[in-house]
PDB file of C-alpha atoms in Angstrom:
ATOM      1  CA  UNK A   1      -4.569 -23.593  25.807  1.00 69.00           C
ATOM      2  CA  UNK A   2      -3.931 -19.967  26.750  1.00 77.00           C
ATOM      3  CA  UNK A   3      -4.041 -16.992  24.356  1.00 76.00           C
ATOM      4  CA  UNK A   4      -0.239 -16.680  24.243  1.00 80.00           C
ATOM      5  CA  UNK A   5       0.182 -20.341  23.380  1.00 78.00           C
ATOM      6  CA  UNK A   6      -2.504 -20.078  20.657  1.00 76.00           C
ATOM      7  CA  UNK A   7      -0.764 -17.051  19.169  1.00 77.00           C
ATOM      8  CA  UNK A   8       2.616 -18.819  19.190  1.00 77.00           C
ATOM      9  CA  UNK A   9       1.100 -21.900  17.542  1.00 78.00           C
ATOM     10  CA  UNK A  10      -0.572 -19.733  14.900  1.00 79.00           C
ATOM     11  CA  UNK A  11       2.703 -17.921  14.190  1.00 78.00           C
ATOM     12  CA  UNK A  12       4.523 -21.257  13.875  1.00 84.00           C
ATOM     13  CA  UNK A  13       1.957 -22.586  11.398  1.00 81.00           C
ATOM     14  CA  UNK A  14       2.184 -19.339   9.416  1.00 82.00           C
ATOM     15  CA  UNK A  15       5.975 -19.579   9.263  1.00 85.00           C
ATOM     16  CA  UNK A  16       5.725 -23.224   8.170  1.00 87.00           C
ATOM     17  CA  UNK A  17       3.270 -22.248   5.398  1.00 86.00           C
ATOM     18  CA  UNK A  18       5.609 -19.447   4.263  1.00 87.00           C
ATOM     19  CA  UNK A  19       8.435 -21.968   3.867  1.00 89.00           C
ATOM     20  CA  UNK A  20       6.176 -24.362   1.923  1.00 89.00           C
ATOM     21  CA  UNK A  21       4.921 -21.507  -0.283  1.00 89.00           C
ATOM     22  CA  UNK A  22       8.395 -20.154  -1.052  1.00 90.00           C
ATOM     23  CA  UNK A  23       8.780 -21.940  -4.439  1.00 90.00           C
ATOM     24  CA  UNK A  24       5.319 -20.706  -5.488  1.00 91.00           C
ATOM     25  CA  UNK A  25       6.162 -17.157  -4.436  1.00 89.00           C
ATOM     26  CA  UNK A  26       9.363 -17.279  -6.500  1.00 90.00           C
ATOM     27  CA  UNK A  27       7.330 -18.393  -9.537  1.00 88.00           C
ATOM     28  CA  UNK A  28       4.781 -15.626  -8.932  1.00 89.00           C
ATOM     29  CA  UNK A  29       7.384 -12.857  -8.739  1.00 86.00           C
ATOM     30  CA  UNK A  30       9.202 -14.239 -11.788  1.00 86.00           C
ATOM     31  CA  UNK A  31       5.873 -14.036 -13.638  1.00 79.00           C
ATOM     32  CA  UNK A  32       5.671 -10.381 -12.630  1.00 74.00           C
ATOM     33  CA  UNK A  33       9.037  -9.676 -14.252  1.00 74.00           C
ATOM     34  CA  UNK A  34       7.769 -11.310 -17.463  1.00 76.00           C
ATOM     35  CA  UNK A  35       4.496  -9.284 -17.427  1.00 76.00           C
ATOM     36  CA  UNK A  36       2.512 -12.464 -16.814  1.00 80.00           C
ATOM     37  CA  UNK A  37       1.670 -11.875 -13.184  1.00 84.00           C
ATOM     38  CA  UNK A  38      -2.058 -12.655 -13.419  1.00 86.00           C
ATOM     39  CA  UNK A  39      -1.548 -15.756 -15.594  1.00 89.00           C
ATOM     40  CA  UNK A  40       0.974 -17.188 -13.121  1.00 91.00           C
ATOM     41  CA  UNK A  41      -1.190 -16.129 -10.174  1.00 93.00           C
ATOM     42  CA  UNK A  42      -4.226 -17.897 -11.661  1.00 92.00           C
ATOM     43  CA  UNK A  43      -2.252 -21.100 -12.302  1.00 92.00           C
ATOM     44  CA  UNK A  44      -0.868 -21.165  -8.757  1.00 94.00           C
ATOM     45  CA  UNK A  45      -4.344 -20.446  -7.381  1.00 95.00           C
ATOM     46  CA  UNK A  46      -5.621 -23.531  -9.197  1.00 95.00           C
ATOM     47  CA  UNK A  47      -2.917 -25.690  -7.639  1.00 94.00           C
ATOM     48  CA  UNK A  48      -3.509 -24.331  -4.124  1.00 95.00           C
ATOM     49  CA  UNK A  49      -7.282 -24.729  -4.431  1.00 96.00           C
ATOM     50  CA  UNK A  50      -6.875 -28.523  -4.533  1.00 96.00           C
ATOM     51  CA  UNK A  51      -5.292 -28.885  -1.086  1.00 95.00           C
ATOM     52  CA  UNK A  52      -8.028 -30.079   1.315  1.00 94.00           C
ATOM     53  CA  UNK A  53      -8.721 -29.369   4.958  1.00 92.00           C
ATOM     54  CA  UNK A  54      -7.294 -26.888   7.415  1.00 90.00           C
ATOM     55  CA  UNK A  55      -3.781 -27.130   6.002  1.00 91.00           C
ATOM     56  CA  UNK A  56      -5.080 -26.090   2.583  1.00 94.00           C
ATOM     57  CA  UNK A  57      -6.823 -23.099   4.131  1.00 94.00           C
ATOM     58  CA  UNK A  58      -3.627 -22.029   5.927  1.00 93.00           C
ATOM     59  CA  UNK A  59      -1.498 -22.430   2.775  1.00 94.00           C
ATOM     60  CA  UNK A  60      -3.948 -20.442   0.642  1.00 95.00           C
ATOM     61  CA  UNK A  61      -4.265 -17.575   3.114  1.00 94.00           C
ATOM     62  CA  UNK A  62      -0.493 -17.397   3.509  1.00 94.00           C
ATOM     63  CA  UNK A  63       0.138 -17.372  -0.258  1.00 96.00           C
ATOM     64  CA  UNK A  64      -2.537 -14.751  -0.943  1.00 96.00           C
ATOM     65  CA  UNK A  65      -1.220 -12.479   1.800  1.00 94.00           C
ATOM     66  CA  UNK A  66       2.021 -12.243  -0.193  1.00 94.00           C
ATOM     67  CA  UNK A  67       0.498 -12.009  -3.660  1.00 95.00           C
ATOM     68  CA  UNK A  68      -2.894 -10.236  -3.572  1.00 96.00           C
ATOM     69  CA  UNK A  69      -3.529  -6.559  -2.919  1.00 96.00           C
ATOM     70  CA  UNK A  70      -4.842  -7.625   0.506  1.00 97.00           C
ATOM     71  CA  UNK A  71      -5.695 -10.887   2.216  1.00 97.00           C
ATOM     72  CA  UNK A  72      -6.288 -10.703   5.958  1.00 96.00           C
ATOM     73  CA  UNK A  73      -4.833 -13.542   8.010  1.00 91.00           C
ATOM     74  CA  UNK A  74      -8.207 -13.926   9.753  1.00 93.00           C
ATOM     75  CA  UNK A  75     -10.244 -15.283   6.862  1.00 96.00           C
ATOM     76  CA  UNK A  76     -11.210 -18.696   5.496  1.00 96.00           C
ATOM     77  CA  UNK A  77     -10.759 -19.744   1.849  1.00 97.00           C
ATOM     78  CA  UNK A  78     -12.099 -23.236   1.342  1.00 97.00           C
ATOM     79  CA  UNK A  79     -11.289 -26.078  -1.044  1.00 96.00           C
ATOM     80  CA  UNK A  80     -11.722 -25.521  -4.772  1.00 97.00           C
ATOM     81  CA  UNK A  81     -11.894 -21.725  -4.659  1.00 97.00           C
ATOM     82  CA  UNK A  82     -10.012 -20.001  -7.476  1.00 96.00           C
ATOM     83  CA  UNK A  83      -8.807 -16.412  -7.717  1.00 96.00           C
ATOM     84  CA  UNK A  84      -8.037 -15.049 -11.189  1.00 93.00           C
ATOM     85  CA  UNK A  85      -6.652 -11.566 -10.418  1.00 93.00           C
ATOM     86  CA  UNK A  86      -3.918 -10.557  -7.980  1.00 93.00           C
ATOM     87  CA  UNK A  87      -5.610  -7.157  -7.578  1.00 95.00           C
ATOM     88  CA  UNK A  88      -8.125  -8.637  -5.155  1.00 97.00           C
ATOM     89  CA  UNK A  89      -8.802  -7.800  -1.505  1.00 98.00           C
ATOM     90  CA  UNK A  90     -10.141 -10.142   1.174  1.00 98.00           C
ATOM     91  CA  UNK A  91     -10.927  -8.520   4.514  1.00 98.00           C
ATOM     92  CA  UNK A  92     -10.920  -9.672   8.110  1.00 97.00           C
ATOM     93  CA  UNK A  93     -13.374 -12.389   9.122  1.00 97.00           C
ATOM     94  CA  UNK A  94     -14.330 -13.192   5.517  1.00 98.00           C
ATOM     95  CA  UNK A  95     -15.551 -16.735   4.815  1.00 98.00           C
ATOM     96  CA  UNK A  96     -15.371 -17.975   1.216  1.00 98.00           C
ATOM     97  CA  UNK A  97     -17.031 -21.343   0.729  1.00 97.00           C
ATOM     98  CA  UNK A  98     -15.821 -24.174  -1.500  1.00 97.00           C
ATOM     99  CA  UNK A  99     -15.682 -24.072  -5.294  1.00 97.00           C
ATOM    100  CA  UNK A 100     -15.987 -20.317  -5.773  1.00 98.00           C
ATOM    101  CA  UNK A 101     -14.518 -18.404  -8.707  1.00 97.00           C
ATOM    102  CA  UNK A 102     -13.342 -14.944  -7.699  1.00 97.00           C
ATOM    103  CA  UNK A 103     -12.290 -12.221 -10.157  1.00 95.00           C
ATOM    104  CA  UNK A 104     -10.993  -8.723  -9.408  1.00 95.00           C
ATOM    105  CA  UNK A 105     -12.890  -7.575  -6.336  1.00 97.00           C
ATOM    106  CA  UNK A 106     -12.783  -6.168  -2.835  1.00 98.00           C
ATOM    107  CA  UNK A 107     -14.545  -8.354  -0.262  1.00 98.00           C
ATOM    108  CA  UNK A 108     -14.887  -6.237   2.860  1.00 98.00           C
ATOM    109  CA  UNK A 109     -14.733  -7.422   6.472  1.00 98.00           C
ATOM    110  CA  UNK A 110     -17.003 -10.186   7.810  1.00 98.00           C
ATOM    111  CA  UNK A 111     -18.611 -11.151   4.505  1.00 98.00           C
ATOM    112  CA  UNK A 112     -19.897 -14.681   4.021  1.00 98.00           C
ATOM    113  CA  UNK A 113     -19.606 -16.063   0.506  1.00 98.00           C
ATOM    114  CA  UNK A 114     -21.480 -19.340  -0.017  1.00 98.00           C
ATOM    115  CA  UNK A 115     -20.378 -22.334  -2.092  1.00 98.00           C
ATOM    116  CA  UNK A 116     -20.080 -22.105  -5.865  1.00 98.00           C
ATOM    117  CA  UNK A 117     -20.317 -18.300  -6.008  1.00 98.00           C
ATOM    118  CA  UNK A 118     -18.861 -16.486  -9.017  1.00 98.00           C
ATOM    119  CA  UNK A 119     -17.699 -12.914  -8.495  1.00 97.00           C
ATOM    120  CA  UNK A 120     -16.832 -11.659 -11.946  1.00 95.00           C
ATOM    121  CA  UNK A 121     -14.636  -8.676 -12.779  1.00 92.00           C
ATOM    122  CA  UNK A 122     -17.671  -6.663 -13.896  1.00 86.00           C
ATOM    123  CA  UNK A 123     -20.050  -7.043 -16.840  1.00 86.00           C
ATOM    124  CA  UNK A 124     -17.607  -5.992 -19.557  1.00 80.00           C
ATOM    125  CA  UNK A 125     -14.930  -8.667 -19.332  1.00 79.00           C
ATOM    126  CA  UNK A 126     -15.592  -9.655 -22.928  1.00 78.00           C
ATOM    127  CA  UNK A 127     -16.178  -7.481 -25.980  1.00 80.00           C
ATOM    128  CA  UNK A 128     -18.376  -8.947 -28.698  1.00 82.00           C
ATOM    129  CA  UNK A 129     -19.137  -6.113 -31.140  1.00 81.00           C
ATOM    130  CA  UNK A 130     -16.725  -7.220 -33.893  1.00 83.00           C
ATOM    131  CA  UNK A 131     -18.406 -10.076 -35.765  1.00 89.00           C
ATOM    132  CA  UNK A 132     -15.237 -10.810 -37.750  1.00 86.00           C
ATOM    133  CA  UNK A 133     -13.107 -11.513 -34.656  1.00 87.00           C
ATOM    134  CA  UNK A 134     -13.731 -14.434 -32.267  1.00 88.00           C
ATOM    135  CA  UNK A 135     -15.117 -13.241 -28.944  1.00 85.00           C
ATOM    136  CA  UNK A 136     -12.161 -14.854 -27.127  1.00 83.00           C
ATOM    137  CA  UNK A 137      -9.795 -12.538 -29.012  1.00 83.00           C
ATOM    138  CA  UNK A 138     -11.716  -9.316 -28.367  1.00 81.00           C
ATOM    139  CA  UNK A 139     -10.385  -7.280 -25.461  1.00 80.00           C
ATOM    140  CA  UNK A 140     -12.697  -6.478 -22.576  1.00 78.00           C
ATOM    141  CA  UNK A 141     -12.462  -4.232 -19.530  1.00 83.00           C
ATOM    142  CA  UNK A 142     -12.043  -5.481 -15.973  1.00 87.00           C
ATOM    143  CA  UNK A 143     -13.842  -3.716 -13.139  1.00 92.00           C
ATOM    144  CA  UNK A 144     -13.136  -4.088  -9.420  1.00 96.00           C
ATOM    145  CA  UNK A 145     -16.360  -5.284  -7.807  1.00 97.00           C
ATOM    146  CA  UNK A 146     -16.954  -4.411  -4.130  1.00 98.00           C
ATOM    147  CA  UNK A 147     -18.842  -6.660  -1.725  1.00 98.00           C
ATOM    148  CA  UNK A 148     -19.695  -4.445   1.258  1.00 98.00           C
ATOM    149  CA  UNK A 149     -18.928  -5.424   4.830  1.00 98.00           C
ATOM    150  CA  UNK A 150     -21.057  -8.023   6.620  1.00 98.00           C
ATOM    151  CA  UNK A 151     -22.798  -9.121   3.416  1.00 98.00           C
ATOM    152  CA  UNK A 152     -23.987 -12.674   2.861  1.00 98.00           C
ATOM    153  CA  UNK A 153     -23.913 -14.076  -0.678  1.00 98.00           C
ATOM    154  CA  UNK A 154     -25.887 -17.311  -1.050  1.00 98.00           C
ATOM    155  CA  UNK A 155     -24.718 -20.455  -2.830  1.00 98.00           C
ATOM    156  CA  UNK A 156     -24.225 -20.348  -6.611  1.00 98.00           C
ATOM    157  CA  UNK A 157     -24.890 -16.605  -6.955  1.00 98.00           C
ATOM    158  CA  UNK A 158     -23.234 -14.744  -9.829  1.00 98.00           C
ATOM    159  CA  UNK A 159     -22.055 -11.238  -8.966  1.00 98.00           C
ATOM    160  CA  UNK A 160     -21.346  -8.821 -11.853  1.00 97.00           C
ATOM    161  CA  UNK A 161     -21.859  -5.521  -9.993  1.00 97.00           C
ATOM    162  CA  UNK A 162     -20.997  -4.111  -6.582  1.00 98.00           C
ATOM    163  CA  UNK A 163     -23.082  -5.032  -3.532  1.00 98.00           C
ATOM    164  CA  UNK A 164     -23.474  -2.677  -0.566  1.00 97.00           C
ATOM    165  CA  UNK A 165     -22.844  -3.385   3.087  1.00 98.00           C
ATOM    166  CA  UNK A 166     -25.019  -5.652   5.256  1.00 98.00           C
ATOM    167  CA  UNK A 167     -26.846  -7.084   2.248  1.00 98.00           C
ATOM    168  CA  UNK A 168     -28.184 -10.563   1.584  1.00 98.00           C
ATOM    169  CA  UNK A 169     -27.935 -11.999  -1.934  1.00 98.00           C
ATOM    170  CA  UNK A 170     -30.180 -15.014  -2.398  1.00 97.00           C
ATOM    171  CA  UNK A 171     -28.870 -18.377  -3.553  1.00 97.00           C
ATOM    172  CA  UNK A 172     -28.604 -18.552  -7.335  1.00 97.00           C
ATOM    173  CA  UNK A 173     -29.157 -14.798  -7.786  1.00 98.00           C
ATOM    174  CA  UNK A 174     -27.608 -13.066 -10.799  1.00 97.00           C
ATOM    175  CA  UNK A 175     -26.544  -9.560  -9.751  1.00 98.00           C
ATOM    176  CA  UNK A 176     -26.238  -7.344 -12.843  1.00 96.00           C
ATOM    177  CA  UNK A 177     -26.793  -3.913 -11.234  1.00 96.00           C
ATOM    178  CA  UNK A 178     -25.342  -2.305  -8.113  1.00 97.00           C
ATOM    179  CA  UNK A 179     -27.115  -3.216  -4.874  1.00 97.00           C
ATOM    180  CA  UNK A 180     -27.692  -0.573  -2.196  1.00 97.00           C
ATOM    181  CA  UNK A 181     -26.715  -1.033   1.473  1.00 97.00           C
ATOM    182  CA  UNK A 182     -29.055  -3.152   3.666  1.00 98.00           C
ATOM    183  CA  UNK A 183     -30.795  -4.768   0.668  1.00 98.00           C
ATOM    184  CA  UNK A 184     -32.071  -8.324   0.299  1.00 98.00           C
ATOM    185  CA  UNK A 185     -32.027  -9.318  -3.368  1.00 98.00           C
ATOM    186  CA  UNK A 186     -32.849 -12.526  -5.207  1.00 97.00           C
ATOM    187  CA  UNK A 187     -33.703 -13.850  -8.652  1.00 97.00           C
ATOM    188  CA  UNK A 188     -32.406 -13.674 -12.220  1.00 95.00           C
ATOM    189  CA  UNK A 189     -31.746 -10.846 -12.679  1.00 95.00           C
ATOM    190  CA  UNK A 190     -31.549 -10.024  -8.965  1.00 96.00           C
ATOM    191  CA  UNK A 191     -34.320  -7.735  -7.710  1.00 97.00           C
ATOM    192  CA  UNK A 192     -34.934  -6.032  -4.373  1.00 97.00           C
ATOM    193  CA  UNK A 193     -37.056  -8.176  -2.063  1.00 96.00           C
ATOM    194  CA  UNK A 194     -36.923  -5.838   0.924  1.00 96.00           C
ATOM    195  CA  UNK A 195     -34.609  -3.660   3.005  1.00 96.00           C
ATOM    196  CA  UNK A 196     -33.068  -4.924   6.235  1.00 94.00           C
ATOM    197  CA  UNK A 197     -33.148  -1.435   7.773  1.00 83.00           C
TER     198      UNK A 197
END
């Protein structure tokens, strides 16, 4: 199959996914008018996360291209991955493994996110200082976490702070402080193991 034929096939699949996603997009934009954009976005993300295989990947990418701040068409978002905030960016060549939970973040080009990774919207999502009010009812602050280009985040890591470019985050690591470029970190809390450069 030649490059032109591949491109035409890809465009046809994208158009087909746009038609299938149309009812979801209508719901999303209606939620925006009602000031419930992120709640509707999160619900639709849950539904889309359950579609298996290549078709699920195509449907998710297509939907997120219309609804998130940025979602490059050349990325992979696997089964079970949930996004909670529309103000999220997914760059070119990004791979997000199955069963991830992604908050407000910017995942730069060519990052690899392993299975079961949680990228939280910073460390201050929940306030807990008022002992008279349930924690669930106390407002927190969302932060946009950045995962630098060409970074690899291992399975089941929890990211609460930005990670620089060309880093490696070990499986199961808990990142609570910003990570400099070219770092390899691991552990709970994540600590510098060595520099790649």
